[in-house]
mmCIF file of C-alpha atoms in Angstrom:
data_model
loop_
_atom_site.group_PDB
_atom_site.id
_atom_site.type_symbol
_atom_site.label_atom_id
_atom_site.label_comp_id
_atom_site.label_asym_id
_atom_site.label_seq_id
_atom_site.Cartn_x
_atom_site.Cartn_y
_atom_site.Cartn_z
ATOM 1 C CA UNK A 102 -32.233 75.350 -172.057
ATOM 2 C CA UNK A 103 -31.121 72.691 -169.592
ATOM 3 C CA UNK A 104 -27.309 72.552 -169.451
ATOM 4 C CA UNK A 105 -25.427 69.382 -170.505
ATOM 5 C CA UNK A 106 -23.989 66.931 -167.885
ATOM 6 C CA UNK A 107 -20.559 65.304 -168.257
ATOM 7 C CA UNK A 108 -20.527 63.631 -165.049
ATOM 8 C CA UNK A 109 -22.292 61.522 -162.640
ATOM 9 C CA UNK A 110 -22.553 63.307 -159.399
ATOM 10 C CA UNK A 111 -22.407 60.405 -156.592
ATOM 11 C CA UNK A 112 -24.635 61.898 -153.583
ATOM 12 C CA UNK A 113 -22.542 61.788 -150.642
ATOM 13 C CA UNK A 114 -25.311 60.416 -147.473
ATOM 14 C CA UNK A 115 -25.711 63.148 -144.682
ATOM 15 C CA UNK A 116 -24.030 61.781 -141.631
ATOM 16 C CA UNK A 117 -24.610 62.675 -137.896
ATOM 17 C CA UNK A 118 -21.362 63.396 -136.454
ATOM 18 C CA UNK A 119 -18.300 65.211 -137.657
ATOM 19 C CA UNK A 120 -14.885 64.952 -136.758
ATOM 20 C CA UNK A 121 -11.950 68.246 -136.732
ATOM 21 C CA UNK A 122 -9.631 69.445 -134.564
ATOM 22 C CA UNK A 123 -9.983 68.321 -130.985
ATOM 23 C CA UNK A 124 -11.381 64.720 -132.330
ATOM 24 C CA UNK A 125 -8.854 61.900 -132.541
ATOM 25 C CA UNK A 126 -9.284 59.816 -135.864
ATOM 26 C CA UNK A 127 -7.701 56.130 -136.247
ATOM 27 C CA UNK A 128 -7.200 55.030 -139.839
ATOM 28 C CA UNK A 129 -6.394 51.623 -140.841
ATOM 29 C CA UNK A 130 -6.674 49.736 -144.006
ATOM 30 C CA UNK A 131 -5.810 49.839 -147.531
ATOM 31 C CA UNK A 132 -3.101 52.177 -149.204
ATOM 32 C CA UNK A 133 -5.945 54.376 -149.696
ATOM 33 C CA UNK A 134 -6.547 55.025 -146.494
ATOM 34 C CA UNK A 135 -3.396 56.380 -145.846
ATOM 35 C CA UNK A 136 -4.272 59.167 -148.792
ATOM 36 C CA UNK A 137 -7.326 60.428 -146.984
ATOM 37 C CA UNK A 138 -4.945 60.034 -143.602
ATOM 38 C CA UNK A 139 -1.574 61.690 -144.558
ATOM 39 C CA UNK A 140 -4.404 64.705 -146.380
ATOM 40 C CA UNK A 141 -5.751 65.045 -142.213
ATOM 41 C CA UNK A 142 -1.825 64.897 -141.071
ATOM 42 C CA UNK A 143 -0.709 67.507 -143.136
ATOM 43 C CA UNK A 144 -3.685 69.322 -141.971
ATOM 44 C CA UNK A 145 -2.322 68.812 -138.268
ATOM 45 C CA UNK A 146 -5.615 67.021 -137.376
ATOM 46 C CA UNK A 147 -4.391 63.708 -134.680
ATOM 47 C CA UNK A 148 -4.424 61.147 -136.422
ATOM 48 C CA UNK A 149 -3.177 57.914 -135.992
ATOM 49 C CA UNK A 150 -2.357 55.925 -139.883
ATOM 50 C CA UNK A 151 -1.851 52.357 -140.385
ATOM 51 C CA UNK A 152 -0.164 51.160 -136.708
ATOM 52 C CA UNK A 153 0.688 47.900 -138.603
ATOM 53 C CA UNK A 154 1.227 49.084 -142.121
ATOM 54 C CA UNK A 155 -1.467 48.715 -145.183
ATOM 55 C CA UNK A 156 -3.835 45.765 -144.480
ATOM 56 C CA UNK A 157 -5.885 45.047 -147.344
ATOM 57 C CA UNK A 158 -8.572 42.368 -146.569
ATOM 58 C CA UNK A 159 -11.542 42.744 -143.632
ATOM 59 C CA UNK A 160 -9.722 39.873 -141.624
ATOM 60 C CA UNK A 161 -6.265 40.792 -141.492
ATOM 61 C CA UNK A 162 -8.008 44.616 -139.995
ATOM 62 C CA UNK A 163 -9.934 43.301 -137.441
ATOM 63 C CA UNK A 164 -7.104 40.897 -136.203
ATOM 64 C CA UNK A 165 -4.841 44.212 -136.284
ATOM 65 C CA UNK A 166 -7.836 45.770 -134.579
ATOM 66 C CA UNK A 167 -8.022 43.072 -132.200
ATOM 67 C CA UNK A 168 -4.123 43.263 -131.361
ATOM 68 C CA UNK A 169 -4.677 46.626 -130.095
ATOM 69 C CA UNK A 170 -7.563 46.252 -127.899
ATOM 70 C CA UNK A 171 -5.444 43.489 -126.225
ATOM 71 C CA UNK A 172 -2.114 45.661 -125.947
ATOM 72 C CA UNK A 173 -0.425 42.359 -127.862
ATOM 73 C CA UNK A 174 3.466 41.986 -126.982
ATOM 74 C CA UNK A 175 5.118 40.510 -129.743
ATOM 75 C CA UNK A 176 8.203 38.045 -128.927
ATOM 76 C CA UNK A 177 10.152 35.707 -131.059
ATOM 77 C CA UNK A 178 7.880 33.325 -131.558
ATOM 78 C CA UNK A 179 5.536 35.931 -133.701
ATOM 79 C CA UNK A 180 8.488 36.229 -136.103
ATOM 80 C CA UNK A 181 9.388 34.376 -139.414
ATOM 81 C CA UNK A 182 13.164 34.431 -140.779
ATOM 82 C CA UNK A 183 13.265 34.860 -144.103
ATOM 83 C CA UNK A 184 15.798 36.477 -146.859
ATOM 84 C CA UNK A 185 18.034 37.444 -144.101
ATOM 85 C CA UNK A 186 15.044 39.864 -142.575
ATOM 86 C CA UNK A 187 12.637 39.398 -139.716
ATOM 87 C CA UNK A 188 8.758 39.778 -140.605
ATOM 88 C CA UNK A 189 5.438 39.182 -138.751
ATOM 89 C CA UNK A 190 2.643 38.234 -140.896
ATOM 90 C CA UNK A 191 0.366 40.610 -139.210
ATOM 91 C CA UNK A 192 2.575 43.368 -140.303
ATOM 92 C CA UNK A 193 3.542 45.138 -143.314
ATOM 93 C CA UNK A 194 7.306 45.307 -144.300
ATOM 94 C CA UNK A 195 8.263 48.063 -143.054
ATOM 95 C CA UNK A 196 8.314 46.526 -139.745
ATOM 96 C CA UNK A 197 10.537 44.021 -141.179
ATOM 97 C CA UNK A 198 13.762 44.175 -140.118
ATOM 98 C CA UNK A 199 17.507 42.650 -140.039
ATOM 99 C CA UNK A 200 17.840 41.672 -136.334
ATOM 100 C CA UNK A 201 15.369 40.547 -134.372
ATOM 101 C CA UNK A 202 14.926 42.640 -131.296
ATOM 102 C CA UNK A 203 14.877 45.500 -133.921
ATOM 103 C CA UNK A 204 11.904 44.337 -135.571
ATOM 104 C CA UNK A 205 10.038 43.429 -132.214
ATOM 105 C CA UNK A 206 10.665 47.152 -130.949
ATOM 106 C CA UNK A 207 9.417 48.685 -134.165
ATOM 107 C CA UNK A 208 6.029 46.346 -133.968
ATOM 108 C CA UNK A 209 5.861 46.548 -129.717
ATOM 109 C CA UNK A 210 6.320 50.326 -129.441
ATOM 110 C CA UNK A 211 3.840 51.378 -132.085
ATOM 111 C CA UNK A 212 1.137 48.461 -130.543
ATOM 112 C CA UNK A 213 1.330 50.194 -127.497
ATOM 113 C CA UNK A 214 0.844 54.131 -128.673
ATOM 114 C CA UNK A 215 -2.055 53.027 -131.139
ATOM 115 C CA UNK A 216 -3.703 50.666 -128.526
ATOM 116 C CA UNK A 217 -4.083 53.389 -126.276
ATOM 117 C CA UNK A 218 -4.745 55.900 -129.228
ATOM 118 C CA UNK A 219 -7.929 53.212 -130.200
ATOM 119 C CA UNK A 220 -9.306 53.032 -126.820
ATOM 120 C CA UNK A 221 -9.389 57.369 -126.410
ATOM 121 C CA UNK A 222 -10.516 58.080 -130.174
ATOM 122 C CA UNK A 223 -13.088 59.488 -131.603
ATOM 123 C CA UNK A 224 -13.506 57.963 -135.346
ATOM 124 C CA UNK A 225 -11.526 54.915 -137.000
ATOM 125 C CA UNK A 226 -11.708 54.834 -140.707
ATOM 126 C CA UNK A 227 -11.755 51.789 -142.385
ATOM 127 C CA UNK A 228 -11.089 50.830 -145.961
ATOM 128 C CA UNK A 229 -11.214 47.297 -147.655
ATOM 129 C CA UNK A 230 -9.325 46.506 -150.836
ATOM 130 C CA UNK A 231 -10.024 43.197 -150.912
ATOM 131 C CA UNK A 232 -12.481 40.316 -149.842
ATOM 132 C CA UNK A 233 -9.546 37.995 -151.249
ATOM 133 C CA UNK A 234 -7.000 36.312 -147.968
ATOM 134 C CA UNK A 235 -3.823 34.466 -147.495
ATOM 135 C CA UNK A 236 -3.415 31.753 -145.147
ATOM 136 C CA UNK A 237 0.197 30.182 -144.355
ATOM 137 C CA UNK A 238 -0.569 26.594 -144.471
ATOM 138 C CA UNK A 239 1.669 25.971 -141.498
ATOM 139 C CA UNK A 240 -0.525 27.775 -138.732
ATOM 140 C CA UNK A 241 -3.886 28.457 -140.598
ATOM 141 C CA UNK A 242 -3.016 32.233 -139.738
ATOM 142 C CA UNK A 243 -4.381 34.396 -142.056
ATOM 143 C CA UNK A 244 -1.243 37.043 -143.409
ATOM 144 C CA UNK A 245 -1.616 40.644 -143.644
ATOM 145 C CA UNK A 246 1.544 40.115 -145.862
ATOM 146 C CA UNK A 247 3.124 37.229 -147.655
ATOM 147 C CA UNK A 248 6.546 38.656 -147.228
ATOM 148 C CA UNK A 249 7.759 37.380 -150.690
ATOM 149 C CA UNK A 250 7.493 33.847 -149.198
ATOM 150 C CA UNK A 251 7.147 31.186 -152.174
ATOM 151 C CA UNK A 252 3.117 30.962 -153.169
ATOM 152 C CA UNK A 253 3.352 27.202 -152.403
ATOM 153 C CA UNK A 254 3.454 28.187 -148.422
ATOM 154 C CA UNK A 255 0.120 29.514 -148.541
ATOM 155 C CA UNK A 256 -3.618 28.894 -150.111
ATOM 156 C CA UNK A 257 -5.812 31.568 -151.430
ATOM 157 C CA UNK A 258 -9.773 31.986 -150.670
ATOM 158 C CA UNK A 259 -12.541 34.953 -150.585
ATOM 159 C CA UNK A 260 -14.122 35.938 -147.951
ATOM 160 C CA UNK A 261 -17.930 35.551 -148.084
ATOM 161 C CA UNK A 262 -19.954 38.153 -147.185
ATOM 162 C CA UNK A 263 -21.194 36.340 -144.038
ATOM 163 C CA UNK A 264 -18.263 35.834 -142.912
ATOM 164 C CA UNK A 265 -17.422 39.445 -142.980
ATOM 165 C CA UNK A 266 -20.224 40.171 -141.263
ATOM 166 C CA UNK A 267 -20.082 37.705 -138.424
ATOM 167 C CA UNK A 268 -16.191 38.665 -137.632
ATOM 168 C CA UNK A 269 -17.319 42.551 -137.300
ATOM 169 C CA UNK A 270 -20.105 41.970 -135.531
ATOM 170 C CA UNK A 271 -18.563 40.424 -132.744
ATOM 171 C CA UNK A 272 -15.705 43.268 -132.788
ATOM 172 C CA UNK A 273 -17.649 46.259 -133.032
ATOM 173 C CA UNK A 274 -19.584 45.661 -129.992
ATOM 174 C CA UNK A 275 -15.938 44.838 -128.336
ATOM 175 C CA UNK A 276 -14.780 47.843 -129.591
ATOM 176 C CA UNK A 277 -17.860 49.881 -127.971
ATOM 177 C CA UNK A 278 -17.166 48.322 -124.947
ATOM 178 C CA UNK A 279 -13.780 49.493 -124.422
ATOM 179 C CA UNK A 280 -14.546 52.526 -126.497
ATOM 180 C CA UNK A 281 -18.372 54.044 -126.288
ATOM 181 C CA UNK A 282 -17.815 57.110 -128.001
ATOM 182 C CA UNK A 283 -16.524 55.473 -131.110
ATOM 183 C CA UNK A 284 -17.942 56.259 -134.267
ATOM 184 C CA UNK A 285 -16.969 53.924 -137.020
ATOM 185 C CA UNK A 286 -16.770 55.148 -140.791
ATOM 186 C CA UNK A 287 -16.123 52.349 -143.644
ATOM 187 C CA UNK A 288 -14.877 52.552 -147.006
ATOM 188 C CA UNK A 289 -14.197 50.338 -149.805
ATOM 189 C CA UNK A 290 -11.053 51.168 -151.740
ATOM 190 C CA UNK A 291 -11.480 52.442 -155.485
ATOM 191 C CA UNK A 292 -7.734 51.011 -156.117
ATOM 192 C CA UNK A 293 -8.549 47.787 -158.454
ATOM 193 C CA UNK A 294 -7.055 44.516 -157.406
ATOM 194 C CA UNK A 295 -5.951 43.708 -160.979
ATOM 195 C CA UNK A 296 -3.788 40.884 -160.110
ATOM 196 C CA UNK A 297 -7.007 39.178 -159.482
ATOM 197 C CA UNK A 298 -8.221 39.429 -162.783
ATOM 198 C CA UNK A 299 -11.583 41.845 -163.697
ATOM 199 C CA UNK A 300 -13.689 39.590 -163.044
ATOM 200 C CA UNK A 301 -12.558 38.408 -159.577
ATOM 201 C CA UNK A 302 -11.568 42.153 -158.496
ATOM 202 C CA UNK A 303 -15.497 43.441 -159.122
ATOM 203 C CA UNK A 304 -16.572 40.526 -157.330
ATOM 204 C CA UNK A 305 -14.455 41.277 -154.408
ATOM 205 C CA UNK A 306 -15.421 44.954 -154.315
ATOM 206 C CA UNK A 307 -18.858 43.578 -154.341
ATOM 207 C CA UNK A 308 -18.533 40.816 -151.395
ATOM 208 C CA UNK A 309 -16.724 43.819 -149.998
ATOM 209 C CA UNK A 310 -19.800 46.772 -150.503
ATOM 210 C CA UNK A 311 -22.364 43.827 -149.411
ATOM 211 C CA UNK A 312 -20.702 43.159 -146.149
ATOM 212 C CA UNK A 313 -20.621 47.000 -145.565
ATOM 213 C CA UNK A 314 -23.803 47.556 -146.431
ATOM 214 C CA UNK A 315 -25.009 44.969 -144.014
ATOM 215 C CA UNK A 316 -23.049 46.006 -140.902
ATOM 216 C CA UNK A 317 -24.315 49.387 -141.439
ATOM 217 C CA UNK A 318 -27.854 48.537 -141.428
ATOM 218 C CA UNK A 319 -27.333 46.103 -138.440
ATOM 219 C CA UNK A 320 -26.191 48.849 -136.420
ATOM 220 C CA UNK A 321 -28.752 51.140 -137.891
ATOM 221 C CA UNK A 322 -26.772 54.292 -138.391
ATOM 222 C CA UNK A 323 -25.847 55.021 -134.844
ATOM 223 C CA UNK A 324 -22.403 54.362 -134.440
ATOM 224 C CA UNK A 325 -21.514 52.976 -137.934
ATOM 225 C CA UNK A 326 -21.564 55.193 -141.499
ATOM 226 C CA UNK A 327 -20.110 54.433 -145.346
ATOM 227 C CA UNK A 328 -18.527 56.978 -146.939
ATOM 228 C CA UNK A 329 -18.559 56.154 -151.001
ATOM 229 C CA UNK A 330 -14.988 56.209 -152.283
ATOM 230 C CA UNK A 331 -15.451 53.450 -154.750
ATOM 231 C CA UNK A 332 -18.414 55.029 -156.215
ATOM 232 C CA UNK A 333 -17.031 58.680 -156.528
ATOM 233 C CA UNK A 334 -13.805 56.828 -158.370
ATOM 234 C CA UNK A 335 -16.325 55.131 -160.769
ATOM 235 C CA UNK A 336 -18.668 57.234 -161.429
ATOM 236 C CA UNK A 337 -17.232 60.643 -161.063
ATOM 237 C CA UNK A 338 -14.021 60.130 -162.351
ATOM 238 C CA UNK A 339 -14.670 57.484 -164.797
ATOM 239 C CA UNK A 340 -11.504 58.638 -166.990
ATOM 240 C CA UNK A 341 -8.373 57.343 -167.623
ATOM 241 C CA UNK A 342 -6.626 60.732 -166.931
ATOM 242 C CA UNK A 343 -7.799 60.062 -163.328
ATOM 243 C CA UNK A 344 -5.330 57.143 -162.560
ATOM 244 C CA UNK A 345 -1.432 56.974 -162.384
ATOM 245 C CA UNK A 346 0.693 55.201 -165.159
ATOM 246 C CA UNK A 347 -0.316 51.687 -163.946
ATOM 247 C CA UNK A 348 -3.911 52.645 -164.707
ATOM 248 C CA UNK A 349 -4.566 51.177 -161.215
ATOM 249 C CA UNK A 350 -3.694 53.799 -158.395
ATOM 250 C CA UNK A 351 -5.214 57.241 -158.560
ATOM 251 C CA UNK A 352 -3.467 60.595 -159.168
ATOM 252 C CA UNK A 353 -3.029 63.116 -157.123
ATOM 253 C CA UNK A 354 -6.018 65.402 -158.999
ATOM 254 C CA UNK A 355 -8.228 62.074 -157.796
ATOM 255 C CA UNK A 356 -7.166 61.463 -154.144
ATOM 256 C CA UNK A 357 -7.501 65.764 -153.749
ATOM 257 C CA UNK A 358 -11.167 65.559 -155.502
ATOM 258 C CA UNK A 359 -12.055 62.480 -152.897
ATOM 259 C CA UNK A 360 -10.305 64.437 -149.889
ATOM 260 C CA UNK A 361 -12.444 67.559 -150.755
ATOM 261 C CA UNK A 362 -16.040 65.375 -150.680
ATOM 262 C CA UNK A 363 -14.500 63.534 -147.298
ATOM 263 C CA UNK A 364 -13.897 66.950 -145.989
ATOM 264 C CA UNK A 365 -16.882 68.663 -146.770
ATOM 265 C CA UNK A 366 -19.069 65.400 -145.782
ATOM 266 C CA UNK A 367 -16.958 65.054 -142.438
ATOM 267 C CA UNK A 368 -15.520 67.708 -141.091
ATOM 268 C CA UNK A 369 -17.094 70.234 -139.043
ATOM 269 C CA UNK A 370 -17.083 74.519 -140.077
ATOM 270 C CA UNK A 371 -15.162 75.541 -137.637
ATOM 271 C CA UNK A 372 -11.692 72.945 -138.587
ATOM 272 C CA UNK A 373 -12.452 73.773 -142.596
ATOM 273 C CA UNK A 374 -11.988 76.905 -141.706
ATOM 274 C CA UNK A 375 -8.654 76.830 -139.330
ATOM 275 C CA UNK A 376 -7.275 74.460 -141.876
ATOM 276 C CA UNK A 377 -7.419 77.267 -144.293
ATOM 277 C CA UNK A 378 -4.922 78.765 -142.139
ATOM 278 C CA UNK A 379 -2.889 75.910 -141.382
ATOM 279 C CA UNK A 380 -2.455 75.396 -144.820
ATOM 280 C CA UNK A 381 -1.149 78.716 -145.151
ATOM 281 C CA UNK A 382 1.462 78.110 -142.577
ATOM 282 C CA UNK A 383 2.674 75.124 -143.993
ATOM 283 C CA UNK A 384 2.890 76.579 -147.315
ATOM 284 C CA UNK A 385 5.006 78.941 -146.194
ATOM 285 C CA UNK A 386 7.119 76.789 -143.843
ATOM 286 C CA UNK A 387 8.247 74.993 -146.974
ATOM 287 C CA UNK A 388 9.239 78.585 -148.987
ATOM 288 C CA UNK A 389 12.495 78.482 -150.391
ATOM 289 C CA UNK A 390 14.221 81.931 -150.082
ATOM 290 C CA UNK A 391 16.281 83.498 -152.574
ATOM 291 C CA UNK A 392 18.428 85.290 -150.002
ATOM 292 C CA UNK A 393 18.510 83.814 -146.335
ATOM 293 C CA UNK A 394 19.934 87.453 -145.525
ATOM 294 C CA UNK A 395 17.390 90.136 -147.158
ATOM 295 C CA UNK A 396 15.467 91.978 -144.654
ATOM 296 C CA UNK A 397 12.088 90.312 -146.552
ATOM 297 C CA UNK A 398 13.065 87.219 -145.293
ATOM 298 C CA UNK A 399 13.153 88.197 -141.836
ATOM 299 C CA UNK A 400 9.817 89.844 -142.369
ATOM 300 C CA UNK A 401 8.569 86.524 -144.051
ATOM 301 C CA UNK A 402 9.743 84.607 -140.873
ATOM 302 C CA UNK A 403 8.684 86.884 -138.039
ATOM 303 C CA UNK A 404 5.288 87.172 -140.004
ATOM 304 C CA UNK A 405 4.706 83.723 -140.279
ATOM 305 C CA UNK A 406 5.836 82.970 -136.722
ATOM 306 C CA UNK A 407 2.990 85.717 -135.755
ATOM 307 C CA UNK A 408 0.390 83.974 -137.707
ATOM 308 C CA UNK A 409 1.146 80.355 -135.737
ATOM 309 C CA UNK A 410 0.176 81.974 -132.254
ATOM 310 C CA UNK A 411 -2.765 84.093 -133.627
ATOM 311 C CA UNK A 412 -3.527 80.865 -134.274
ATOM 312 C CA UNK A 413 -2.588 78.679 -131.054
ATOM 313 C CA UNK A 414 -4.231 82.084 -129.135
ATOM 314 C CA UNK A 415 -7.553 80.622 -130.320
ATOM 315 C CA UNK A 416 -7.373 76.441 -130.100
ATOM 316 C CA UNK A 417 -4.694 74.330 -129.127
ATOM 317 C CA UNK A 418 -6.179 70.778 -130.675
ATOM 318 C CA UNK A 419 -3.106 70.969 -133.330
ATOM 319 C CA UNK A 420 0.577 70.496 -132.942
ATOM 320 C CA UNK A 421 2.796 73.238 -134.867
ATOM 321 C CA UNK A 422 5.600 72.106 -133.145
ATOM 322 C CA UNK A 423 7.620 71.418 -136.433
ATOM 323 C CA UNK A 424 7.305 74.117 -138.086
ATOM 324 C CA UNK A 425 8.046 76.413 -135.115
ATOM 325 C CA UNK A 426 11.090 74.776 -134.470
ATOM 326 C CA UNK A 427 11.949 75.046 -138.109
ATOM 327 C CA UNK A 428 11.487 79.161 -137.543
ATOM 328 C CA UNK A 429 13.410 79.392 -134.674
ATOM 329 C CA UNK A 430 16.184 77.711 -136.255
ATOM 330 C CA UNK A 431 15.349 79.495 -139.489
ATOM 331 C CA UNK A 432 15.412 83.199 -136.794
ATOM 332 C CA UNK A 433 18.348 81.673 -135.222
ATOM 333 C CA UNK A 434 20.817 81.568 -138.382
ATOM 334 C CA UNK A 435 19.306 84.982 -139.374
ATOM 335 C CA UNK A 436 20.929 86.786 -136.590
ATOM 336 C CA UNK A 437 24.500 84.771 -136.751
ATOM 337 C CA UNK A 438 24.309 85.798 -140.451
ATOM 338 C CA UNK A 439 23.306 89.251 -139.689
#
């Protein structure tokens, strides 16, 4: 007798390239980017995560994207004043800041470490939350973030699927150009857009998966893939237990059961298998002792210390640097204690 099913299994396509350690990976997008991101981080894959904060629609990315390839300078007159802090609309607030030269160092230095970090890597993920933009009435711009500036500055529209289209299109190949060996990997974000309403937020994420769907065929596989997060979200985990208290975001059981599909899909043998041992080290990097002076600990230290250049010994496409400083201090205080 055939065993019951509880769940729809979304079939992850094969792809043709993998990325791991020794490949450089680029994510920008949505806030759910940065979960699949800060998962390779902790990993110590390189990795590059939002250079401008999270960007939620198509357009404000590929401006972002086109900032980098141009190594933009920001000045003065790319800033807007308002409640006492400094903000650029093509930038997420954390950029923001109280004095102006302060803000314009924050958004210059990371432009020019992530322009040069897009032209040398390997993959850039990106995920779309929504086909839905913000223009500021004054310029036409369209804003990565509002900034808390009154609704009345602005006017609200969604993206059609051509346009979409037409703006990657043009971008991609610019990107290739600068950057042949790039391999592009989209998502759409399974975080709903509630604000918009249900009905608005599924036609989004549909303008969104169209668009997608098109620039993947157009480029016929060979530099550009989709990897389904939306789908595994709703079909998969179609559960309530799945999603945080605003029954919008996902929980961490969610983003780890995406992470272990994007890892098996996308990463290569050899890297699932030294992250196994990475994870081991970090693990124990963040182990509380119970007594900084027992002769265990020092064991625990020296041992883990042993395992990070058994590991180094055989590839050097991570950086440990952290948490072997953290030892040495950690060795350090032993021996004044002892």
């Amino acid at each position: 007798m055939a065993k019951s099913k509880f769940q729809t299994i979304v079939e992850v396509p094969k792809f043709l390239w993998e990325t791991g350690y020794g490949k450089k990976n680029l994510f920008m997008g949505s806030c759910f980017t940065e979960n699949v991101g800060n998962k390779m981080a902790a990993l110590k894959y390189v990795v590059d995560i939002n250079p401008f904060g999270i960007l939620y629609n198509p357009m404000s990315v590929a401006n972002a994207l086109e900032l980098l390839l141009n190594e933009k300078v920001f000045s003065e007159n790319d800033l807007i004043r308002h409640n006492d802090l400094w903000h650029s609309f093509s930038h997420h607030g954390r950029f923001s800041a109280n004095e102006k030269n302060e803000a314009l160092q924050k958004i210059n230095d990371r432009i020019h470490t992530s322009s040069d970090f897009l032209k040398h890597t390997d993959f850039l993920f990106l995920t779309f939350g929504t086909a839905w933009i913000y223009r500021y009435k004054k310029s036409g711009e369209v804003v990565s973030n509002c900034h808390k500036i009154p609704a009345k500055e602005f006017t609200r529209e969604r993206l059609s699927v051509t346009e979409i289209v037409e703006k990657y299109t043009g971008l991609l190949h610019s990107l290739w150009e600068v950057n042949p060996k790039l391999k592009v990997i989209f998502t759409v974000s399974p975080i709903r857009h509630w604000k918009d309403g249900a009905i608005e937020n599924q036609r989004s994420k549909a303008t969104l998966l169209l668009a997608v769907e098109e620039l993947v065929q157009l480029f016929a596989n060979d530099k550009c893939a989709y990897f389904p997060s939306y789908e595994i979200v709703m079909d998969e985990l179609r559960d309530y237990r799945f999603y945080a208290e605003d029954m919008l975001h996902l929980t961490d059981v969610a983003v780890n059961h995406i992470w272990e599909i994007f890892e098996e899909s996308l990463i290569d043998r050899e890297s699932k298998r030294v992250a196994k041992e990475i994870k081991k080290i970090v693990l124990a990097i963040n182990h509380k002792p119970f007594n900084k002076r027992s002769a265990e600990y020092l064991n625990f230290l020296q041992k883990t210390a042993k395992m990070i250049a058994e590991l180094e010994e055989k590839s050097l496409h991570f950086n440990l640097k952290l948490e072997k400083d953290y030892l040495n201090v950690q060795l350090k205080e032993f021996r004044l204690l002892d």
